[in-house]
Amino acid sequence: QAEDGSWLPLWFGNQDRPDEDNPIYGTSKVLMAYGELGLSDKSQESQLALSFLREQQNTDGGWGGGESLSYQVKCKVTADWQLATKSVASGTQSAVKPVSTTDKGAFSTIEETSLAVEALIACGGDYRADRSIMRGISWLMQAVESEHLDTSWPIGFYFAKLWYYEDLYPAIFALGALGSALSKQSCGTTASFKG
């Protein structure tokens, strides 16, 4: 674990980061394991990692990304998750606009946003009370509704700087994150997702 609380994966990266690493992917995967083992609230390492993940959330509500790829969305994405959620729920659509760039100059991705949301939920996060999770879900729902499940981000990394992507990653990762949120909902909550 790095001093900032992150973990780096071996076979996944982000070609737009200076060191071509991917701490969102690595940290999310480790936090999912902590959550599955019931250790997320008992460990200083996991608490530090959760703080790291929340600090890395982009202003558009998602995680990860870079200038190599941008999505076009049908619904206006805002930094205010309540407005974004109301826009999606009411079916209000604005002109097609690019997803907001973050103060880090990156565009969020379905893959990295899905992993971060799933990790926060796995560690006991409640989407009704956790603004980071709700903003991530809102961004993710807008990306899915804008039919971007067929836009893959090159997060796979082999030796000799060979980048690759997998067509199924956006759908698989989004299903994992939204499925985690819905399974939390079915465990005694009354809120519902629309869209």
Short mmCIF file of C-alpha atoms in Angstrom, two decimals:
data_model
loop_
_atom_site.label_atom_id
_atom_site.label_comp_id
_atom_site.label_asym_id
_atom_site.label_seq_id
_atom_site.Cartn_x
_atom_site.Cartn_y
_atom_site.Cartn_z
CA GLN A 1 0.00 0.00 0.00
CA ALA A 2 1.31 3.45 -0.92
CA GLU A 3 1.48 6.28 1.61
CA ASP A 4 -1.60 7.92 0.07
CA GLY A 5 -3.65 4.77 0.78
CA SER A 6 -3.74 3.37 -2.75
CA TRP A 7 -2.70 0.04 -4.20
CA LEU A 8 -1.41 -0.46 -7.74
CA PRO A 9 -2.48 -3.43 -9.86
CA LEU A 10 0.04 -5.46 -11.84
CA TRP A 11 -1.77 -5.92 -15.18
CA PHE A 12 -3.94 -2.82 -15.33
CA GLY A 13 -3.01 0.81 -15.87
CA ASN A 14 -4.12 4.13 -17.26
CA GLN A 15 -2.20 5.31 -20.31
CA ASP A 16 -2.98 8.97 -19.54
CA ARG A 17 -1.40 8.98 -16.08
CA PRO A 18 2.26 10.07 -15.95
CA ASP A 19 3.40 6.70 -14.54
CA GLU A 20 0.78 4.74 -16.52
CA ASP A 21 -0.45 3.14 -13.30
CA ASN A 22 -4.05 2.79 -12.14
CA PRO A 23 -4.54 3.31 -8.41
CA ILE A 24 -8.35 3.49 -8.84
CA TYR A 25 -8.44 -0.04 -10.24
CA GLY A 26 -5.97 -1.48 -7.71
CA THR A 27 -7.44 0.22 -4.66
CA SER A 28 -11.01 -0.68 -5.64
CA LYS A 29 -10.16 -4.37 -6.06
CA VAL A 30 -8.38 -4.55 -2.69
CA LEU A 31 -11.25 -2.74 -0.95
CA MET A 32 -13.74 -5.22 -2.45
CA ALA A 33 -11.73 -8.01 -0.80
CA TYR A 34 -11.70 -6.15 2.54
CA GLY A 35 -15.47 -5.72 2.27
CA GLU A 36 -16.10 -9.38 1.41
CA LEU A 37 -14.02 -10.45 4.41
CA GLY A 38 -15.81 -8.02 6.73
CA LEU A 39 -12.56 -6.21 7.55
CA SER A 40 -13.19 -2.77 6.06
CA ASP A 41 -14.12 -1.09 9.34
CA LYS A 42 -11.49 -2.94 11.38
CA SER A 43 -8.42 -1.97 9.41
CA GLN A 44 -6.44 1.25 9.26
CA GLU A 45 -5.26 0.27 5.76
CA SER A 46 -8.80 0.02 4.41
CA GLN A 47 -9.85 3.31 6.02
CA LEU A 48 -6.88 5.04 4.41
CA ALA A 49 -7.77 3.45 1.06
CA LEU A 50 -11.42 4.56 1.35
CA SER A 51 -10.25 8.14 1.96
CA PHE A 52 -7.97 7.91 -1.06
CA LEU A 53 -10.79 6.66 -3.28
CA ARG A 54 -13.15 9.44 -2.20
CA GLU A 55 -10.46 12.07 -2.77
CA GLN A 56 -9.89 10.78 -6.31
CA GLN A 57 -13.51 11.26 -7.38
CA ASN A 58 -13.74 13.59 -10.37
CA THR A 59 -15.89 16.71 -10.28
CA ASP A 60 -18.32 15.10 -12.76
CA GLY A 61 -19.07 12.35 -10.21
CA GLY A 62 -17.06 9.55 -11.82
CA TRP A 63 -13.53 8.23 -11.42
CA GLY A 64 -10.48 7.68 -13.60
CA GLY A 65 -10.06 8.61 -17.20
CA GLY A 66 -7.83 10.86 -19.23
CA GLU A 67 -7.74 12.68 -22.52
CA SER A 68 -7.60 9.50 -24.64
CA LEU A 69 -11.36 9.10 -24.52
CA SER A 70 -14.45 11.19 -23.94
CA TYR A 71 -18.08 10.20 -23.79
CA GLN A 72 -20.96 12.21 -25.19
CA VAL A 73 -23.94 12.29 -22.85
CA LYS A 74 -27.57 13.09 -23.53
CA CYS A 75 -28.25 14.38 -20.04
CA LYS A 76 -26.35 17.32 -18.65
CA VAL A 77 -23.80 16.15 -16.09
CA THR A 78 -23.28 18.49 -13.17
CA ALA A 79 -21.16 18.49 -10.06
CA ASP A 80 -24.43 18.59 -8.10
CA TRP A 81 -25.62 14.97 -8.00
CA GLN A 82 -29.15 15.94 -6.97
CA LEU A 83 -29.66 18.02 -10.10
CA ALA A 84 -28.14 15.30 -12.25
CA THR A 85 -30.38 12.65 -10.67
CA LYS A 86 -33.52 14.76 -11.14
CA SER A 87 -32.58 15.35 -14.77
CA VAL A 88 -32.22 11.61 -15.39
CA ALA A 89 -35.39 10.69 -13.46
CA SER A 90 -37.56 13.26 -15.23
CA GLY A 91 -36.26 12.35 -18.67
CA THR A 92 -35.13 15.91 -19.28
CA GLN A 93 -32.50 15.94 -21.99
CA SER A 94 -30.21 18.74 -22.99
CA ALA A 95 -28.11 19.05 -26.11
CA VAL A 96 -25.42 16.41 -26.41
CA LYS A 97 -22.41 17.67 -24.47
CA PRO A 98 -19.11 16.12 -23.44
CA VAL A 99 -18.83 14.85 -19.89
CA SER A 100 -17.36 17.56 -17.71
CA THR A 101 -13.62 17.52 -17.42
CA THR A 102 -12.29 17.39 -13.91
CA ASP A 103 -9.87 19.71 -12.24
CA LYS A 104 -7.30 16.99 -13.04
CA GLY A 105 -8.12 17.34 -16.75
CA ALA A 106 -9.52 13.80 -17.01
CA PHE A 107 -12.76 12.30 -18.27
CA SER A 108 -14.34 9.68 -16.05
CA THR A 109 -14.72 6.12 -17.36
CA ILE A 110 -17.41 3.51 -16.91
CA GLU A 111 -14.84 0.90 -15.87
CA GLU A 112 -13.09 2.92 -13.17
CA THR A 113 -16.30 4.55 -11.89
CA SER A 114 -17.98 1.15 -11.63
CA LEU A 115 -15.09 -0.33 -9.68
CA ALA A 116 -14.91 2.62 -7.27
CA VAL A 117 -18.67 2.57 -6.61
CA GLU A 118 -18.66 -1.19 -6.07
CA ALA A 119 -15.72 -0.91 -3.66
CA LEU A 120 -17.37 1.84 -1.60
CA ILE A 121 -20.57 -0.22 -1.36
CA ALA A 122 -18.63 -3.41 -0.52
CA CYS A 123 -17.07 -1.60 2.43
CA GLY A 124 -20.45 -0.78 3.92
CA GLY A 125 -21.24 2.42 2.04
CA ASP A 126 -24.92 3.31 1.83
CA TYR A 127 -25.83 5.10 -1.39
CA ARG A 128 -28.65 6.95 0.41
CA ALA A 129 -26.21 8.55 2.85
CA ASP A 130 -22.91 8.58 0.97
CA ARG A 131 -22.66 11.47 -1.47
CA SER A 132 -19.65 9.92 -3.25
CA ILE A 133 -21.58 6.76 -4.03
CA MET A 134 -24.68 8.62 -5.21
CA ARG A 135 -22.68 10.93 -7.46
CA GLY A 136 -20.88 7.90 -8.90
CA ILE A 137 -24.15 6.02 -9.50
CA SER A 138 -25.68 9.12 -11.09
CA TRP A 139 -22.71 9.49 -13.47
CA LEU A 140 -22.76 5.79 -14.25
CA MET A 141 -26.51 5.73 -14.96
CA GLN A 142 -26.13 8.66 -17.34
CA ALA A 143 -23.28 6.96 -19.16
CA VAL A 144 -25.29 3.75 -19.50
CA GLU A 145 -28.44 5.60 -20.62
CA SER A 146 -26.32 7.46 -23.18
CA GLU A 147 -25.44 4.05 -24.66
CA HIS A 148 -21.74 4.07 -23.80
CA LEU A 149 -21.51 0.44 -22.74
CA ASP A 150 -19.88 -0.17 -26.11
CA THR A 151 -17.12 2.40 -25.46
CA SER A 152 -14.21 0.59 -23.83
CA TRP A 153 -11.34 2.29 -22.02
CA PRO A 154 -7.82 0.90 -22.59
CA ILE A 155 -7.03 -0.11 -19.02
CA GLY A 156 -5.30 -3.42 -19.71
CA PHE A 157 -1.52 -3.30 -19.83
CA TYR A 158 0.97 -5.91 -20.97
CA PHE A 159 4.73 -5.72 -20.91
CA ALA A 160 6.45 -3.60 -23.59
CA LYS A 161 3.73 -0.92 -23.34
CA LEU A 162 1.04 -2.84 -25.15
CA TRP A 163 -2.32 -1.34 -24.14
CA TYR A 164 -5.57 -3.21 -24.69
CA TYR A 165 -9.24 -2.94 -23.90
CA GLU A 166 -12.04 -5.45 -23.52
CA ASP A 167 -15.40 -4.75 -25.17
CA LEU A 168 -17.25 -6.41 -22.27
CA TYR A 169 -15.56 -4.50 -19.40
CA PRO A 170 -17.95 -1.51 -19.44
CA ALA A 171 -21.03 -3.76 -19.28
CA ILE A 172 -19.54 -6.19 -16.75
CA PHE A 173 -18.18 -3.50 -14.43
CA ALA A 174 -21.34 -1.34 -14.64
CA LEU A 175 -23.50 -4.39 -13.89
CA GLY A 176 -21.33 -5.18 -10.87
CA ALA A 177 -21.62 -1.66 -9.43
CA LEU A 178 -25.33 -1.16 -10.09
CA GLY A 179 -26.05 -4.72 -8.95
CA SER A 180 -24.26 -4.02 -5.67
CA ALA A 181 -26.34 -0.89 -5.15
CA LEU A 182 -29.57 -2.74 -5.92
CA SER A 183 -28.69 -5.64 -3.63
CA LYS A 184 -28.13 -3.12 -0.81
CA GLN A 185 -31.56 -1.71 -1.63
CA SER A 186 -33.22 -5.12 -1.37
CA CYS A 187 -31.69 -5.66 2.08
CA GLY A 188 -34.22 -3.55 3.94
CA THR A 189 -34.25 -0.17 2.22
CA THR A 190 -37.21 1.45 0.51
CA ALA A 191 -35.50 3.80 -1.95
CA SER A 192 -35.68 2.97 -5.63
CA PHE A 193 -33.66 3.72 -8.73
CA LYS A 194 -35.39 5.12 -11.77
CA GLY A 195 -33.96 4.96 -15.24
#
